[in-house]
Amino acid sequence: MEVVLIGSGSVATHLGLALQAKGVTISQVYSRNVSNAESLAEKLDTSFITDISEIYKEADIYFYALTDTAFKKILRKIEMPGGIQVHTAGCIPMSDFEGFTTKYGVLYPLQTFSKNKPVDFSQVPIFIEASNTDVQQKLLEIGNLLSDKTYFINSDQRKKLHLAAVFACNFTNYMYDVASEILEGSGFMFEVIQPLIAETAEKIKTINPYQAQTGPAVRMDEKTISKHLSMLNKRADLKKIYKLLTKNIYNRHKEQ
Amino acid sequence: MEVVLIGSGSVATHLGLALQAKGVTISQVYSRNVSNAESLAEKLDTSFITDISEIYKEADIYFYALTDTAFKKILRKIEMPGGIQVHTAGCIPMSDFEGFTTKYGVLYPLQTFSKNKPVDFSQVPIFIEASNTDVQQKLLEIGNLLSDKTYFINSDQRKKLHLAAVFACNFTNYMYDVASEILEGSGFMFEVIQPLIAETAEKIKTINPYQAQTGPAVRMDEKTISKHLSMLNKRADLKKIYKLLTKNIYNRHKEQ
């Protein structure tokens, strides 16, 4: 099987590495950014282009790992090759391919990818959607090749998964980042809080997050909350977040 | 060594269980709530009181695992026994014991405790503070008995750790809870997002949270952000959180 990667960000990188590890040939990498294109092509021991008109036409599958805006731009410019066209985004409807080709689909890996952090793709849930049963069969093959967990999904479900992922991953990571900023002045390293982060993530495997909620907001510990708020007097941005999340946690648990 | 537990919440429960597992005698449990007191006393195979005037006077250490408000109430009511008085709170200064006794301290376990979720105390960082070197020695002994990681700390540092913990744990768990609410209408179980949660927590062991940040906010993917916001039209509370956190992530990464 021959594959072309359109995009050179972290999804393209990890997908490319995982496909290659399973024996798939990465025939070419495209990125409008030369150094990104070159660096990914080097990792995958393949060639790269920065001009989409030079795209290799004989691949079986073309993976688009792009932002929404970049994806739409490429669709307008590309002379569509004959293979299957597949994007990997959480929040782009499959129907965006309509009118450009008939063989298309989505392969959405629900995971957070950073370029320099290896990922065990076998544990990444993969969600697929296809324009016809042939494409579906092909994407299922690839899903099963890469991961132990492949699911069929529609664009609307995928959009919900993606929104949930923003909270569970991107916003969660930002909470870690805020914690690390607060620790900067404490004399302790970020490492000291890692067992807490690990246990917080571990806990919700056995009890649901609603039950797992702890802290001053859920126990209505107003004195602690007001001490924390006064500690944030010089950080209006964090104070606003603290207030808003505390109010939401309080309201969510008060209801029941 | 004999210990009395003042409080019957999750910290008292897990601390009591961990101490008992290491051969410490739990002589008594106090809680103003009968059924909580009874239930914890049963777990620890000891007696309980709901009237603080009946407190057992011969213990070596008294652990106060209470909210800030409940702690201050008890201090005003209790006839202070001769042993060492120790609270376990993140955000109460040690000096709150001043004037009540001379042998006091703090033993703060930096972890999230829920009653029905067992915790491996050996992996819980413990932060201690003491009114004198004898108390310090005693608390260090207990710290080392319970955990592989015991640190000395002052009240100001502890307050910062606690605030960082609210972001890294309590607010993070709330992000999981929001994700589970969003998934409710998707046809997928919360389990589907657990590998993502695990990887998000795992990642920051090797790269810092600033570097680990992914998602539409950091890559300035405005189309995705506006799709997400319109999905939250019926949840004004979550929309507000989404906007605020997105703005903060954007600003944090724009700076550099």
XYZ file of N, CA, C and O in Angstrom, chain A residues 67-69 72 91-93 110-114 117-119 123 125 127 149 151-153 157 159-183 185-188 190 192-197 199-201 203-207 209-216 219 221 223-224 227-228 231-232 237-238 240-242 244-249 252-253, chain B residues 67-69 72 91-93 110-114 117-119 123 125 127 149 151-153 157 159-183 185-188 190 192-197 199-201 203-207 209-216 219 221 223-224 227-228 231-232 237-238 240-242 244-249 252-253:
768
model
N -5.239 21.863 9.447
C -6.295 22.640 10.095
C -7.434 22.809 9.096
O -7.257 22.630 7.882
N -8.572 23.185 9.621
C -9.774 23.388 8.824
C -9.502 24.337 7.647
O -9.803 24.030 6.482
N -8.868 25.472 7.953
C -8.596 26.488 6.924
C -7.624 25.969 5.859
O -7.874 26.120 4.650
N -9.304 23.409 3.514
C -10.178 23.997 2.483
C -9.353 24.636 1.356
O -9.719 24.529 0.187
N -13.131 17.789 13.566
C -14.248 18.728 13.446
C -14.564 19.151 12.020
O -15.274 20.110 11.795
N -14.036 18.425 11.021
C -14.368 18.741 9.625
C -15.327 17.676 9.107
O -15.035 16.487 9.200
N -16.508 18.090 8.587
C -17.453 17.082 8.085
C -16.853 16.331 6.908
O -16.080 16.911 6.135
N -8.289 9.494 18.028
C -8.625 10.300 19.212
C -7.457 10.254 20.201
O -7.416 9.424 21.113
N -6.512 11.131 19.957
C -5.340 11.173 20.833
C -4.684 12.537 20.735
O -4.960 13.293 19.796
N -3.828 12.873 21.720
C -3.062 14.113 21.656
C -1.654 13.782 21.186
O -0.992 12.893 21.740
N -1.218 14.448 20.127
C 0.081 14.143 19.541
C 1.015 15.343 19.643
O 0.644 16.438 19.226
N 2.180 15.152 20.219
C 3.219 16.180 20.161
C 4.407 15.552 19.449
O 4.712 14.381 19.656
N 7.052 13.389 21.362
C 6.609 12.410 22.359
C 6.054 11.189 21.623
O 5.025 11.279 20.962
N 6.757 10.025 21.705
C 6.261 8.831 21.016
C 4.878 8.409 21.539
O 4.555 8.648 22.696
N 4.075 7.835 20.677
C 2.724 7.398 21.050
C 2.558 5.933 20.656
O 2.987 5.533 19.577
N -2.974 1.684 21.105
C -3.932 2.049 22.153
C -4.775 3.274 21.794
O -5.550 3.770 22.607
N -7.807 5.005 20.074
C -9.076 4.698 19.402
C -9.143 5.421 18.058
O -8.806 6.593 17.961
N -11.542 6.370 14.714
C -12.931 6.508 14.281
C -12.968 6.728 12.780
O -12.336 7.649 12.284
N -8.489 -0.674 18.557
C -9.857 -0.148 18.743
C -10.257 0.743 17.581
O -9.927 1.926 17.555
N -13.582 2.151 15.368
C -15.028 2.314 15.433
C -15.541 2.987 14.167
O -14.856 3.829 13.592
N -16.797 2.664 13.782
C -17.484 3.441 12.756
C -18.204 4.593 13.442
O -18.676 4.451 14.576
N -18.309 5.699 12.743
C -18.861 6.903 13.364
C -19.388 7.799 12.255
O -18.973 7.678 11.103
N -21.331 12.652 15.282
C -20.753 12.010 16.478
C -19.296 12.415 16.664
O -18.836 12.673 17.766
N -17.830 15.115 15.741
C -17.761 16.495 16.200
C -17.928 16.549 17.724
O -17.247 17.312 18.407
N -18.837 15.737 18.237
C -19.043 15.695 19.700
C -17.834 15.119 20.424
O -17.420 15.599 21.472
N -17.291 14.033 19.850
C -16.068 13.443 20.419
C -14.961 14.482 20.479
O -14.230 14.579 21.463
N -14.839 15.242 19.402
C -13.763 16.223 19.319
C -13.935 17.327 20.352
O -12.981 17.737 21.013
N -15.169 17.774 20.529
C -15.438 18.805 21.538
C -15.135 18.261 22.937
O -14.512 18.944 23.767
N -15.563 17.024 23.191
C -15.263 16.395 24.488
C -13.750 16.307 24.698
O -13.244 16.540 25.803
N -13.038 16.009 23.612
C -11.576 15.879 23.695
C -10.906 17.209 24.016
O -9.880 17.240 24.696
N -11.471 18.302 23.526
C -10.899 19.613 23.843
C -10.947 19.839 25.355
O -9.967 20.294 25.958
N -12.063 19.493 25.968
C -12.145 19.641 27.431
C -11.225 18.635 28.137
O -10.431 18.996 28.991
N -11.330 17.367 27.758
C -10.620 16.303 28.488
C -9.115 16.344 28.272
O -8.353 15.847 29.097
N -8.687 16.930 27.175
C -7.254 16.946 26.873
C -6.669 18.356 26.816
O -5.835 18.724 27.622
N -7.131 19.185 25.875
C -6.492 20.504 25.685
C -6.680 21.398 26.904
O -5.732 22.023 27.382
N -7.912 21.459 27.419
C -8.155 22.311 28.587
C -7.513 21.710 29.839
O -6.999 22.425 30.699
N -7.548 20.393 29.940
C -6.882 19.714 31.051
C -5.388 20.034 31.049
O -4.818 20.381 32.079
N -4.777 19.940 29.886
C -3.349 20.247 29.814
C -3.080 21.693 30.213
O -2.075 22.012 30.852
N -4.004 22.584 29.852
C -3.825 23.983 30.258
C -3.916 24.124 31.786
O -3.190 24.932 32.378
N -4.756 23.326 32.423
C -4.816 23.335 33.895
C -3.456 22.911 34.480
O -2.990 23.472 35.468
N -2.820 21.913 33.860
C -1.471 21.509 34.297
C -0.500 22.676 34.129
O 0.371 22.909 34.967
N -0.659 23.382 33.020
C 0.238 24.487 32.708
C 0.081 25.604 33.747
O 1.074 26.164 34.230
N -1.159 25.898 34.117
C -1.400 26.901 35.158
C -0.770 26.433 36.478
O -0.093 27.199 37.165
N -0.970 25.168 36.813
C -0.370 24.625 38.049
C 1.143 24.815 38.019
O 1.752 25.202 39.027
N 1.753 24.568 36.863
C 3.210 24.711 36.794
C 3.616 26.176 36.957
O 4.635 26.475 37.569
N 2.800 27.095 36.436
C 3.078 28.529 36.639
C 2.995 28.890 38.123
O 3.816 29.642 38.636
N 1.989 28.369 38.803
C 1.816 28.675 40.237
C 2.973 28.096 41.048
O 3.475 28.716 41.985
N 3.422 26.907 40.667
C 4.517 26.263 41.408
C 5.853 26.980 41.227
O 6.735 26.849 42.082
N 6.889 29.851 41.778
C 7.340 30.649 42.907
C 7.374 29.908 44.234
O 7.547 30.516 45.283
N 7.193 28.589 44.211
C 7.000 27.860 45.470
C 8.260 27.197 46.002
O 8.294 26.718 47.134
N 9.299 27.113 45.188
C 10.490 26.369 45.600
C 10.380 24.880 45.294
O 11.303 24.124 45.557
N 9.239 24.461 44.753
C 9.102 23.059 44.371
C 9.022 22.912 42.864
O 8.537 23.793 42.164
N 7.742 21.069 39.317
C 6.477 20.546 38.801
C 6.311 19.055 39.125
O 5.198 18.580 39.349
N 6.628 17.459 41.682
C 6.008 17.171 42.966
C 4.499 16.952 42.842
O 3.863 16.288 43.647
N 3.927 17.504 41.778
C 2.485 17.426 41.590
C 2.087 16.302 40.621
O 0.910 16.029 40.418
N 3.085 15.622 40.078
C 2.779 14.589 39.082
C 2.022 13.369 39.638
O 1.138 12.850 38.958
N 2.326 12.915 40.864
C 1.507 11.808 41.388
C 0.027 12.192 41.505
O -0.855 11.366 41.292
N -0.235 13.457 41.820
C -1.620 13.942 41.903
C -2.282 13.926 40.525
O -3.432 13.493 40.375
N -1.554 14.375 39.522
C -2.078 14.374 38.147
C -2.344 12.939 37.687
O -3.394 12.641 37.113
N -2.968 10.288 39.568
C -4.100 9.704 40.299
C -5.432 10.300 39.823
O -6.437 9.591 39.733
N -5.439 11.583 39.498
C -6.659 12.231 38.992
C -7.118 11.562 37.693
O -8.310 11.302 37.493
N -6.158 11.246 36.823
C -6.477 10.575 35.559
C -6.836 9.102 35.778
O -7.660 8.536 35.064
N -8.151 7.701 38.598
C -9.395 7.573 39.362
C -10.628 7.344 38.504
O -11.489 6.539 38.840
N -10.698 8.088 37.376
C -11.924 8.042 36.579
C -12.015 6.779 35.721
O -12.932 6.636 34.916
N -11.059 5.853 35.923
C -11.232 4.528 35.320
C -12.153 3.671 36.177
O -12.738 2.711 35.702
N -12.250 3.988 37.481
C -13.085 3.168 38.361
C -14.318 3.897 38.895
O -15.322 3.262 39.187
N -14.241 5.205 39.074
C -15.453 5.964 39.428
C -15.618 7.077 38.393
O -14.653 7.545 37.810
N -16.320 10.829 36.673
C -15.758 12.123 37.100
C -16.679 12.898 38.038
O -16.193 13.657 38.874
N -17.961 12.696 37.899
C -18.882 13.381 38.815
C -18.612 12.935 40.254
O -18.472 13.752 41.162
N -18.510 11.617 40.439
C -18.237 11.072 41.782
C -16.819 11.387 42.254
O -16.549 11.465 43.446
N -15.916 11.515 41.292
C -14.501 11.696 41.629
C -14.174 13.134 42.032
O -13.066 13.419 42.488
N -15.128 14.039 41.866
C -14.842 15.459 42.124
C -14.475 15.695 43.599
O -15.194 15.280 44.489
N -13.352 16.336 43.821
C -12.951 16.745 45.177
C -12.543 18.220 45.126
O -12.551 18.834 44.062
N -12.200 18.770 46.280
C -11.689 20.139 46.324
C -12.636 21.121 46.983
O -13.775 20.783 47.298
N -12.158 22.353 47.193
C -12.945 23.354 47.924
C -14.307 23.666 47.290
O -15.273 23.903 48.009
N -16.921 20.881 48.148
C -17.279 20.806 49.574
C -17.667 22.178 50.131
O -17.841 22.339 51.329
N -16.135 25.006 50.536
C -15.193 25.490 51.542
C -14.848 26.949 51.190
O -13.823 27.248 50.589
N -13.920 29.574 52.844
C -12.700 30.215 53.359
C -11.505 29.890 52.474
O -10.702 30.766 52.157
N -11.371 28.629 52.104
C -10.256 28.232 51.238
C -10.371 28.921 49.877
O -9.382 29.442 49.350
N -9.237 32.479 50.168
C -7.771 32.560 50.267
C -7.128 32.381 48.891
O -6.195 33.106 48.524
N -7.614 31.383 48.149
C -7.055 31.140 46.815
C -7.251 32.347 45.906
O -6.338 32.746 45.179
N -4.809 34.997 46.599
C -3.472 34.652 46.088
C -3.335 34.978 44.600
O -2.225 35.101 44.080
N -4.480 35.048 43.928
C -4.458 35.289 42.479
C -4.696 36.760 42.128
O -4.960 37.094 40.965
N -6.353 37.023 35.031
C -6.807 35.993 34.086
C -7.085 34.668 34.789
O -8.113 34.023 34.583
N -6.161 34.284 35.701
C -6.335 33.012 36.411
C -7.447 33.117 37.464
O -8.166 32.152 37.721
N -10.148 34.808 37.178
C -11.402 34.672 36.438
C -11.709 33.183 36.176
O -12.846 32.729 36.332
N -10.687 32.441 35.778
C -10.862 31.004 35.536
C -11.227 30.298 36.837
O -12.142 29.471 36.884
N -10.511 30.631 37.898
C -10.779 29.993 39.201
C -12.233 30.220 39.608
O -12.941 29.277 39.996
N -14.870 31.071 37.750
C -15.849 30.470 36.842
C -15.949 28.958 37.051
O -17.046 28.393 37.151
N -14.807 28.291 37.160
C -14.836 26.833 37.321
C -15.392 26.455 38.696
O -16.148 25.491 38.820
N -15.040 27.249 39.708
C -15.569 26.984 41.052
C -17.093 27.103 41.057
O -17.794 26.247 41.603
N -17.596 28.141 40.416
C -19.052 28.342 40.355
C -19.722 27.167 39.635
O -20.745 26.644 40.089
N -19.109 26.718 38.528
C -19.699 25.613 37.779
C -19.689 24.303 38.563
O -20.661 23.562 38.544
N -18.586 24.019 39.229
C -18.502 22.791 40.032
C -19.542 22.850 41.150
O -20.283 21.895 41.396
N -23.041 22.377 39.671
C -23.233 20.991 39.198
C -23.510 20.051 40.361
O -24.315 19.145 40.245
N -22.873 20.269 41.503
C -23.038 19.338 42.618
C -24.169 19.733 43.547
O -24.702 18.895 44.260
N -12.596 20.787 57.068
C -12.596 22.033 56.295
C -12.109 23.145 57.208
O -12.109 23.011 58.440
N -11.724 24.248 56.597
C -11.233 25.409 57.328
C -12.225 25.843 58.420
O -11.856 26.011 59.598
N -13.488 25.965 58.048
C -14.519 26.409 58.991
C -14.699 25.416 60.138
O -14.737 25.799 61.318
N -11.752 25.538 62.636
C -11.767 26.682 63.563
C -12.813 26.486 64.657
O -12.584 26.840 65.813
N -4.533 24.508 52.926
C -4.649 25.966 52.904
C -4.875 26.605 54.280
O -5.274 27.751 54.365
N -4.631 25.855 55.368
C -4.767 26.429 56.710
C -3.360 26.659 57.262
O -2.552 25.735 57.290
N -3.033 27.909 57.675
C -1.682 28.142 58.204
C -1.462 27.323 59.475
O -2.404 27.091 60.244
N -0.372 15.407 49.472
C -0.784 16.035 48.202
C -1.369 14.969 47.278
O -0.671 14.380 46.441
N -2.659 14.725 47.475
C -3.327 13.710 46.667
C -4.827 13.964 46.682
O -5.310 14.704 47.533
N -5.550 13.379 45.727
C -7.005 13.461 45.710
C -7.565 12.161 46.271
O -7.205 11.074 45.811
N -8.403 12.297 47.281
C -8.929 11.117 47.954
C -10.446 11.038 47.783
O -11.140 12.002 48.081
N -10.942 9.913 47.305
C -12.380 9.662 47.317
C -12.594 8.407 48.141
O -11.805 7.462 48.061
N -12.276 4.831 46.572
C -11.176 4.539 45.644
C -9.891 4.356 46.455
O -9.387 5.304 47.057
N -9.349 3.122 46.508
C -8.115 2.896 47.276
C -6.960 3.732 46.724
O -6.920 4.020 45.526
N -6.053 4.139 47.603
C -4.908 4.954 47.199
C -3.624 4.289 47.707
O -3.584 3.798 48.834
N 3.061 6.323 47.346
C 3.355 7.224 46.228
C 2.832 8.641 46.436
O 2.923 9.487 45.544
N 3.111 12.261 47.849
C 4.073 13.178 48.468
C 3.464 13.761 49.747
O 2.305 14.184 49.753
N 3.917 16.583 52.868
C 4.587 17.836 53.212
C 4.367 18.129 54.691
O 3.224 18.180 55.138
N 8.059 9.710 49.803
C 8.437 11.104 49.499
C 7.901 12.048 50.557
O 6.739 12.453 50.503
N 8.567 15.759 52.479
C 9.274 17.035 52.317
C 8.966 17.960 53.494
O 7.864 17.923 54.043
N 9.937 18.827 53.854
C 9.655 19.928 54.768
C 9.161 21.115 53.949
O 9.602 21.315 52.810
N 8.286 21.902 54.549
C 7.641 22.984 53.800
C 7.170 24.032 54.794
O 6.984 23.717 55.974
N 4.465 28.101 51.277
C 4.717 27.159 50.175
C 3.546 26.179 50.032
O 3.133 25.847 48.925
N 0.457 26.609 50.793
C -0.689 27.302 50.208
C -0.564 27.327 48.683
O -1.556 27.131 47.971
N 0.653 27.550 48.188
C 0.862 27.567 46.731
C 0.669 26.181 46.124
O 0.071 26.026 45.062
N 1.217 25.174 46.816
C 1.025 23.796 46.354
C -0.458 23.470 46.251
O -0.913 22.836 45.307
N -1.203 23.919 47.272
C -2.629 23.599 47.321
C -3.379 24.276 46.170
O -4.236 23.666 45.526
N -3.036 25.525 45.911
C -3.676 26.236 44.795
C -3.334 25.551 43.465
O -4.213 25.353 42.614
N -2.071 25.165 43.309
C -1.673 24.445 42.092
C -2.463 23.141 41.965
O -2.895 22.758 40.876
N -2.684 22.494 43.095
C -3.417 21.218 43.103
C -4.877 21.407 42.698
O -5.465 20.530 42.059
N -5.465 22.532 43.056
C -6.851 22.793 42.655
C -6.940 22.830 41.125
O -7.843 22.233 40.532
N -5.983 23.472 40.478
C -5.983 23.490 39.008
C -5.660 22.105 38.448
O -6.380 21.583 37.602
N -4.590 21.502 38.938
C -4.099 20.249 38.341
C -5.009 19.058 38.629
O -5.001 18.084 37.886
N -5.789 19.148 39.683
C -6.643 18.011 40.046
C -8.127 18.361 40.003
O -8.872 17.817 39.202
N -8.581 19.292 40.834
C -10.025 19.543 40.941
C -10.597 20.097 39.643
O -11.635 19.642 39.164
N -9.909 21.092 39.070
C -10.412 21.670 37.820
C -10.229 20.686 36.664
O -11.069 20.590 35.771
N -9.133 19.961 36.668
C -8.914 18.927 35.658
C -10.032 17.889 35.705
O -10.597 17.525 34.668
N -10.362 17.439 36.897
C -11.438 16.453 37.007
C -12.757 17.021 36.497
O -13.563 16.322 35.880
N -12.968 18.317 36.733
C -14.191 18.940 36.214
C -14.181 18.950 34.673
O -15.222 18.761 34.046
N -13.019 19.139 34.068
C -12.914 19.054 32.596
C -13.338 17.659 32.124
O -14.015 17.504 31.115
N -12.910 16.618 32.860
C -13.342 15.246 32.527
C -14.866 15.135 32.628
O -15.524 14.493 31.819
N -15.401 15.773 33.660
C -16.840 15.703 33.916
C -17.610 16.380 32.771
O -18.621 15.846 32.295
N -17.124 17.524 32.320
C -17.751 18.201 31.178
C -17.668 17.298 29.940
O -18.654 17.129 29.221
N -16.502 16.703 29.705
C -16.348 15.790 28.561
C -17.374 14.667 28.641
O -17.995 14.305 27.635
N -17.589 14.137 29.837
C -18.548 13.033 29.972
C -19.972 13.527 29.709
O -20.783 12.813 29.119
N -20.267 14.765 30.084
C -21.588 15.343 29.763
C -21.766 15.481 28.250
O -22.826 15.194 27.709
N -20.726 15.949 27.573
C -20.806 16.146 26.121
C -20.968 14.796 25.412
O -21.728 14.659 24.462
N -20.267 13.769 25.923
C -20.343 12.441 25.300
C -21.707 11.782 25.477
O -22.071 10.908 24.684
N -24.621 12.522 24.717
C -25.483 12.511 23.540
C -24.834 11.936 22.290
O -25.382 12.054 21.211
N -23.656 11.341 22.416
C -22.889 10.964 21.226
C -23.042 9.506 20.807
O -22.632 9.117 19.726
N -23.619 8.686 21.679
C -23.679 7.256 21.394
C -22.424 6.518 21.818
O -22.320 5.307 21.668
N -21.447 7.265 22.353
C -20.232 6.613 22.848
C -20.143 6.729 24.365
O -20.610 7.700 24.947
N -18.081 7.023 27.996
C -16.952 7.812 28.501
C -15.618 7.067 28.307
O -14.582 7.680 28.079
N -14.380 5.655 25.914
C -13.725 5.878 24.634
C -12.680 7.010 24.715
O -11.732 7.070 23.928
N -12.853 7.875 25.699
C -11.970 9.024 25.824
C -10.862 8.786 26.863
O -9.966 9.619 27.046
N -10.904 7.643 27.524
C -9.931 7.387 28.589
C -8.479 7.257 28.108
O -7.577 7.745 28.790
N -8.235 6.638 26.940
C -6.832 6.628 26.480
C -6.284 8.045 26.262
O -5.106 8.299 26.507
N -7.146 8.950 25.827
C -6.738 10.347 25.633
C -6.406 11.002 26.973
O -5.400 11.712 27.099
N -7.245 10.762 27.963
C -7.009 11.309 29.306
C -5.702 10.756 29.879
O -4.884 11.488 30.435
N -3.091 9.569 28.230
C -1.937 10.097 27.498
C -1.666 11.557 27.856
O -0.511 11.976 27.954
N -2.730 12.333 28.063
C -2.571 13.741 28.446
C -1.822 13.848 29.775
O -0.931 14.687 29.943
N -2.165 12.957 30.715
C -1.490 12.954 32.023
C -0.070 12.385 31.917
O 0.836 12.809 32.640
N 1.953 12.402 29.179
C 2.815 13.272 28.376
C 3.660 14.217 29.198
O 4.839 14.437 28.900
N 3.061 14.807 30.242
C 3.761 15.860 30.984
C 4.805 15.274 31.946
O 5.419 16.013 32.705
N 5.023 13.958 31.867
C 6.172 13.392 32.579
C 7.454 13.577 31.763
O 8.543 13.551 32.302
N 7.297 13.712 30.442
C 8.494 13.840 29.605
C 8.647 15.214 28.941
O 9.755 15.632 28.649
N 7.533 15.889 28.659
C 7.637 17.277 28.176
C 6.787 18.151 29.086
O 5.816 17.672 29.679
N 4.046 21.013 30.439
C 2.686 21.259 29.933
C 2.628 22.367 28.885
O 1.772 22.335 28.009
N 3.540 23.319 28.974
C 3.548 24.377 27.961
C 3.831 23.771 26.579
O 3.118 24.033 25.611
N 4.856 22.921 26.517
C 5.204 22.265 25.248
C 4.152 21.247 24.811
O 3.997 20.962 23.628
N 3.470 20.672 25.803
C 2.518 19.593 25.511
C 1.180 20.110 24.992
O 0.334 19.336 24.562
N 0.990 21.433 25.028
C -0.324 21.981 24.648
C -0.657 21.685 23.189
O 0.133 21.969 22.297
N -1.827 21.112 22.962
C -2.332 20.894 21.601
C -3.769 21.412 21.529
O -4.319 21.866 22.526
N -4.366 21.345 20.354
C -5.770 21.715 20.213
C -5.983 22.990 19.420
O -5.025 23.683 19.071
N -7.252 23.279 19.121
C -7.582 24.424 18.260
C -7.088 25.768 18.803
O -6.694 26.634 18.011
N -3.259 26.231 18.082
C -2.923 26.340 16.654
C -3.783 27.404 15.956
O -3.752 27.528 14.735
N -6.950 27.748 15.356
C -7.838 27.171 14.360
C -9.239 27.751 14.595
O -10.106 27.138 15.207
N -11.845 28.359 12.761
C -13.044 27.688 12.232
C -13.523 26.609 13.192
O -14.709 26.481 13.469
N -12.583 25.811 13.702
C -12.950 24.758 14.644
C -13.508 25.368 15.929
O -14.526 24.910 16.459
N -17.048 26.450 15.366
C -17.960 25.294 15.328
C -18.250 24.785 16.738
O -19.386 24.473 17.095
N -17.203 24.674 17.547
C -17.383 24.197 18.921
C -18.304 25.123 19.706
O -19.185 24.673 20.428
N -21.829 24.593 18.896
C -22.347 23.351 19.498
C -22.753 23.558 20.950
O -23.525 22.784 21.510
N -22.191 24.582 21.574
C -22.466 24.826 22.996
C -23.536 25.897 23.196
O -23.711 26.405 24.310
N -23.124 28.037 30.162
C -22.068 27.903 31.179
C -20.793 27.304 30.567
O -19.687 27.795 30.797
N -20.976 26.259 29.754
C -19.810 25.605 29.146
C -19.203 26.472 28.039
O -17.982 26.482 27.834
N -19.030 29.662 28.057
C -18.229 30.679 28.755
C -16.862 30.102 29.132
O -15.823 30.745 28.954
N -16.863 28.886 29.641
C -15.599 28.220 29.999
C -14.748 28.005 28.750
O -13.552 28.275 28.740
N -15.384 27.509 27.692
C -14.659 27.253 26.446
C -13.981 28.530 25.947
O -12.786 28.530 25.604
N -13.238 31.344 27.607
C -12.227 31.874 28.519
C -10.925 31.070 28.433
O -9.830 31.629 28.344
N -11.029 29.745 28.449
C -9.822 28.918 28.412
C -9.131 29.030 27.053
O -7.899 29.077 26.979
N -9.922 29.091 25.998
C -9.348 29.255 24.662
C -8.571 30.564 24.572
O -7.442 30.601 24.064
N -9.164 31.630 25.096
C -8.493 32.931 25.077
C -7.171 32.874 25.848
O -6.143 33.379 25.399
N -7.213 32.231 27.020
C -6.001 32.151 27.835
C -4.901 31.323 27.176
O -3.735 31.691 27.215
N -5.278 30.197 26.596
C -4.284 29.353 25.907
C -3.688 30.132 24.738
O -2.466 30.158 24.548
N -1.355 32.840 26.095
C -0.149 32.246 26.677
C 0.849 31.844 25.589
O 2.050 31.984 25.760
N 0.361 31.345 24.488
C 1.259 30.846 23.446
C 1.629 31.911 22.427
O 2.650 31.806 21.768
